[in-house]
Coordinates of C-alpha atoms and ligand atoms in Angstrom, one line a residue:
M108 CA 0.0 0.0 0.0
K109 CA 2.8 2.4 1.0
N110 CA 4.4 1.7 -2.4
I111 CA 1.3 2.7 -4.3
Y112 CA 1.2 6.1 -2.5
K113 CA 4.9 6.6 -3.2
T114 CA 4.5 5.7 -6.9
L115 CA 1.4 8.1 -7.1
S116 CA 3.3 10.9 -5.5
I117 CA 6.2 10.5 -7.9
V118 CA 3.9 10.5 -10.9
A119 CA 2.0 13.6 -9.5
T120 CA 5.3 15.5 -9.0
A121 CA 6.4 14.5 -12.5
L122 CA 3.1 15.8 -14.0
L123 CA 3.4 19.0 -12.0
L124 CA 6.9 19.7 -13.3
Y125 CA 5.9 18.8 -16.8
S126 CA 2.9 21.2 -16.7
C127 CA 5.0 24.0 -15.2
N128 CA 7.5 23.6 -18.0
E129 CA 4.7 23.7 -20.5
K130 CA 3.3 26.9 -18.9
K131 CA 6.7 28.5 -19.1
L132 CA 7.0 27.6 -22.8
T133 CA 3.5 28.9 -23.5
E134 CA 4.1 32.2 -21.8
V135 CA 7.3 32.8 -23.8
Q136 CA 6.0 31.9 -27.2
V137 CA 2.4 33.2 -27.3
P138 CA 1.5 36.8 -26.4
L139 CA -1.0 37.1 -23.6
P140 CA -4.6 37.9 -24.7
E141 CA -4.5 41.1 -22.7
E142 CA -1.4 42.3 -24.6
E143 CA -3.2 41.6 -27.9
E144 CA -6.3 43.6 -26.8
K145 CA -4.1 46.5 -25.8
N146 CA -2.8 46.6 -29.4
V147 CA -6.3 46.9 -31.0
P148 CA -6.6 50.6 -32.0
M149 CA -9.5 52.6 -30.6
G150 CA -12.0 53.8 -33.1
N151 CA -12.4 57.5 -33.6
P152 CA -15.6 59.2 -32.3
A153 CA -15.6 61.5 -35.3
D154 CA -16.2 58.5 -37.5
V155 CA -19.4 57.5 -35.8
M156 CA -22.3 58.7 -38.0
A157 CA -26.0 58.3 -37.5
N158 CA -28.1 57.0 -40.4
E159 CA -30.0 59.6 -42.4
G160 CA -32.4 61.4 -40.2
T161 CA -33.2 64.6 -38.4
F162 CA -30.8 64.2 -35.5
K163 CA -27.1 63.8 -35.9
M164 CA -24.5 62.4 -33.6
L165 CA -23.1 65.5 -31.8
P166 CA -19.3 65.2 -31.7
L167 CA -17.8 63.8 -28.5
P168 CA -15.9 66.7 -27.1
Y169 CA -12.8 64.6 -26.3
P170 CA -11.2 61.3 -27.4
Y171 CA -12.4 58.0 -25.9
D172 CA -9.4 57.7 -23.6
A173 CA -9.5 61.3 -22.4
L174 CA -11.3 60.6 -19.1
Q175 CA -9.1 57.8 -18.0
P176 CA -8.7 56.5 -15.3
S177 CA -12.1 57.8 -14.1
I178 CA -13.9 56.4 -17.2
D179 CA -12.0 53.8 -19.2
A180 CA -11.6 54.2 -23.0
K181 CA -13.3 50.9 -23.9
T182 CA -16.4 51.8 -21.9
M183 CA -16.5 55.3 -23.6
E184 CA -16.1 53.8 -27.1
I185 CA -18.9 51.2 -26.6
H186 CA -21.1 53.7 -24.9
Y187 CA -20.8 56.4 -27.6
S188 CA -20.4 54.4 -30.8
K189 CA -22.9 51.6 -29.9
H190 CA -25.4 52.7 -27.2
H191 CA -25.7 56.4 -28.1
L192 CA -25.7 55.7 -31.8
G193 CA -28.5 53.2 -31.3
Y194 CA -30.7 55.7 -29.5
T195 CA -30.0 58.3 -32.2
N196 CA -30.9 56.0 -35.1
K197 CA -34.1 54.8 -33.3
L198 CA -35.2 58.3 -32.5
N199 CA -34.8 59.3 -36.1
E200 CA -36.8 56.2 -37.2
A201 CA -39.5 57.0 -34.6
I202 CA -40.1 60.5 -35.9
A203 CA -39.6 59.9 -39.6
G204 CA -42.4 61.4 -41.7
T205 CA -44.1 63.0 -38.7
E206 CA -44.5 66.6 -37.6
M207 CA -41.9 66.0 -34.9
E208 CA -39.1 66.2 -37.4
K209 CA -39.5 69.9 -37.2
L210 CA -39.1 70.1 -33.4
T211 CA -36.0 70.4 -31.3
I212 CA -35.2 67.5 -29.0
E213 CA -36.3 69.6 -26.0
E214 CA -39.7 70.3 -27.7
I215 CA -40.1 66.5 -28.4
L216 CA -39.4 65.7 -24.7
K217 CA -41.7 68.4 -23.3
S218 CA -44.6 67.3 -25.5
L219 CA -44.0 63.6 -25.2
D220 CA -46.8 61.1 -24.9
L221 CA -45.5 58.7 -22.2
E222 CA -47.4 55.8 -23.8
N223 CA -45.2 56.1 -26.9
K224 CA -42.5 53.9 -25.4
T225 CA -40.2 53.9 -28.4
L226 CA -40.0 57.6 -28.6
R227 CA -39.8 57.9 -24.8
N228 CA -36.7 55.6 -24.6
N229 CA -34.9 57.0 -27.6
A230 CA -35.6 60.7 -27.4
G231 CA -34.6 60.4 -23.8
G232 CA -31.6 58.4 -24.7
Y233 CA -30.5 60.9 -27.3
F234 CA -30.9 64.0 -25.0
N235 CA -29.6 62.3 -21.9
H236 CA -26.3 61.1 -23.4
N237 CA -25.6 64.4 -25.1
L238 CA -25.8 66.1 -21.7
Y239 CA -23.8 63.4 -20.1
W240 CA -20.9 63.8 -22.5
A241 CA -21.1 67.5 -22.0
S242 CA -21.1 67.1 -18.2
M243 CA -17.6 65.7 -18.3
S244 CA -14.2 66.9 -19.4
P245 CA -10.6 65.7 -19.1
K246 CA -9.9 69.1 -17.4
G247 CA -12.9 68.6 -15.1
G248 CA -13.2 68.0 -11.4
G249 CA -12.9 70.5 -8.6
E250 CA -15.8 72.6 -7.5
P251 CA -18.1 75.1 -9.3
T252 CA -17.7 78.8 -9.1
G253 CA -19.8 81.9 -9.7
A254 CA -23.6 82.0 -9.6
L255 CA -23.8 78.2 -9.6
E256 CA -21.6 77.9 -6.6
A257 CA -23.7 80.5 -4.7
A258 CA -26.9 78.6 -5.6
I259 CA -25.4 75.3 -4.5
I260 CA -24.6 76.8 -1.1
K261 CA -28.0 78.5 -0.9
D262 CA -30.0 75.4 -1.8
F263 CA -27.9 72.5 -0.4
G264 CA -25.9 74.2 2.4
S265 CA -22.5 73.4 1.0
Y266 CA -20.8 71.8 -2.0
S267 CA -20.2 68.6 0.0
A268 CA -23.9 68.4 1.0
F269 CA -24.8 68.7 -2.7
K270 CA -22.2 66.0 -3.6
N271 CA -23.7 63.7 -1.0
Q272 CA -27.2 64.2 -2.4
L273 CA -26.2 63.5 -6.0
T274 CA -24.2 60.4 -4.9
E275 CA -27.2 59.1 -3.0
A276 CA -29.5 59.7 -5.9
A277 CA -27.1 57.9 -8.2
T278 CA -26.4 55.0 -6.0
K279 CA -29.9 54.4 -4.8
Q280 CA -31.6 54.6 -8.2
F281 CA -32.8 51.0 -8.6
G282 CA -31.8 49.4 -11.9
S283 CA -31.1 51.6 -14.9
G284 CA -31.5 55.3 -14.8
W285 CA -30.0 58.8 -14.3
A286 CA -29.2 61.2 -11.6
W287 CA -29.5 64.9 -12.3
L288 CA -28.8 68.4 -11.1
V289 CA -31.7 70.5 -12.3
T290 CA -32.7 74.1 -12.0
D291 CA -36.1 75.9 -12.2
K292 CA -36.6 79.2 -14.1
T293 CA -35.8 81.2 -11.0
G294 CA -32.4 79.4 -10.5
K295 CA -33.5 77.1 -7.6
L296 CA -31.5 73.9 -7.8
S297 CA -32.5 70.3 -6.9
V298 CA -31.1 66.8 -7.3
V299 CA -33.5 64.3 -8.9
A300 CA -33.3 60.8 -10.3
T301 CA -35.2 59.1 -13.2
A302 CA -35.6 55.5 -14.4
N303 CA -34.5 54.1 -17.7
Q304 CA -34.1 57.0 -20.3
D305 CA -36.7 59.3 -18.6
N306 CA -35.8 62.9 -18.3
P307 CA -36.9 65.8 -16.1
L308 CA -38.3 67.6 -19.1
M309 CA -40.8 64.9 -19.8
P310 CA -44.3 65.8 -18.6
N311 CA -45.8 63.9 -15.6
I312 CA -42.9 61.7 -14.7
G313 CA -42.8 62.9 -11.1
V314 CA -39.9 65.2 -11.2
T315 CA -39.5 68.6 -12.9
G316 CA -36.6 71.0 -13.8
I317 CA -34.2 72.0 -16.5
P318 CA -31.3 69.5 -16.5
I319 CA -27.9 71.0 -16.2
L320 CA -25.9 67.9 -15.2
A321 CA -26.6 64.3 -16.2
L322 CA -25.0 61.3 -14.6
D323 CA -25.7 58.0 -16.4
V324 CA -26.1 55.1 -13.9
W325 CA -26.9 52.3 -16.4
E326 CA -24.5 49.4 -16.0
H327 CA -23.2 50.0 -19.5
A328 CA -21.8 53.2 -18.3
Y329 CA -19.4 51.6 -15.7
Y330 CA -19.6 47.8 -15.6
L331 CA -16.4 47.0 -17.6
N332 CA -14.2 48.9 -15.1
Y333 CA -16.2 49.0 -11.9
Q334 CA -18.5 45.8 -12.1
N335 CA -21.1 46.0 -9.4
K336 CA -19.4 48.9 -7.6
R337 CA -21.5 51.8 -8.8
N338 CA -20.5 53.9 -5.9
K339 CA -16.8 53.8 -7.1
Y340 CA -17.9 55.0 -10.6
V341 CA -20.0 57.8 -9.1
E342 CA -17.0 58.8 -7.0
A343 CA -14.8 58.9 -10.1
F344 CA -17.4 60.9 -12.0
F345 CA -16.7 63.8 -9.7
N346 CA -13.1 63.9 -10.8
V347 CA -14.2 64.7 -14.4
V348 CA -17.3 66.9 -13.9
H349 CA -17.1 69.8 -16.3
W350 CA -18.2 72.6 -13.9
K351 CA -17.4 75.4 -16.4
A352 CA -20.0 73.9 -18.9
I353 CA -22.5 73.3 -16.2
E354 CA -22.1 76.8 -14.9
K355 CA -22.8 78.2 -18.3
R356 CA -25.9 75.9 -18.7
Y357 CA -27.1 77.2 -15.4
D358 CA -26.7 80.8 -16.3
D359 CA -28.4 80.2 -19.7
S360 CA -31.3 78.3 -18.1
I361 CA -32.5 80.9 -15.6
T362 CA -34.6 83.9 -16.5
K363 CA -32.5 87.0 -15.9
A364 CA -34.1 89.4 -13.4
P365 CA -35.4 92.5 -15.3
V366 CA -32.9 95.3 -15.2
A367 CA -34.2 98.2 -13.1
P368 CA -34.8 101.3 -15.3
T369 CA -32.3 104.0 -14.8
P370 CA -33.8 107.3 -13.7
Ligands
MN172 MN1 -25.8 55.3 -21.3

């Protein structure tokens, strides 16, 4: 009996040594799959064109890899060239030959019939993603300034209180959806969340406001890099928030107080 174990252990050792040698040879001769993937060139966002239709792909304001490490290049490429392109094409199909071809995307959203699910998903998807790309920049991060900073302090107490509210809205949104910073016409800010591709401009969806910052919390926006850790993605989003653009959107959205007549 003892001899059998001895023989078995010798055979097992021999097999182990053999497989180690094999592995060593394999590693030397064949490039690792990850190395090969790294060598695949990224596509160019400027080459992504919508099919013929009213709405075009708005140019991505930076290359796919510009937001790394916060948002990885592969996620950006798939998100823009596949998901966003899909919403754009389906929006165009949904409005082809109708009066809606003459409307802006904001007008389509504001006059939307919520029962029109195809239009609801794709008009929302088109607008939401355009605002999402514009809400980020490789030179982003930091904190807002000017009128927006003052309004954040007035309406949330502090920048960090606002950040907590947006983080909570983004992480607690169940399933796919969006977290938003919105303003009303008087400049009052709030943080809201919507499901799927819904948008605060749509009538009767339970939230209102003019969106000035959009944060995509669909899994396709972060899963390759962050897997189930949506909170890590949201944390990283703050490193690339394009406050300068959001400040401008805020200033443009509010009705300016009438100038007092000079005597
Ligand atoms: Mn998305």
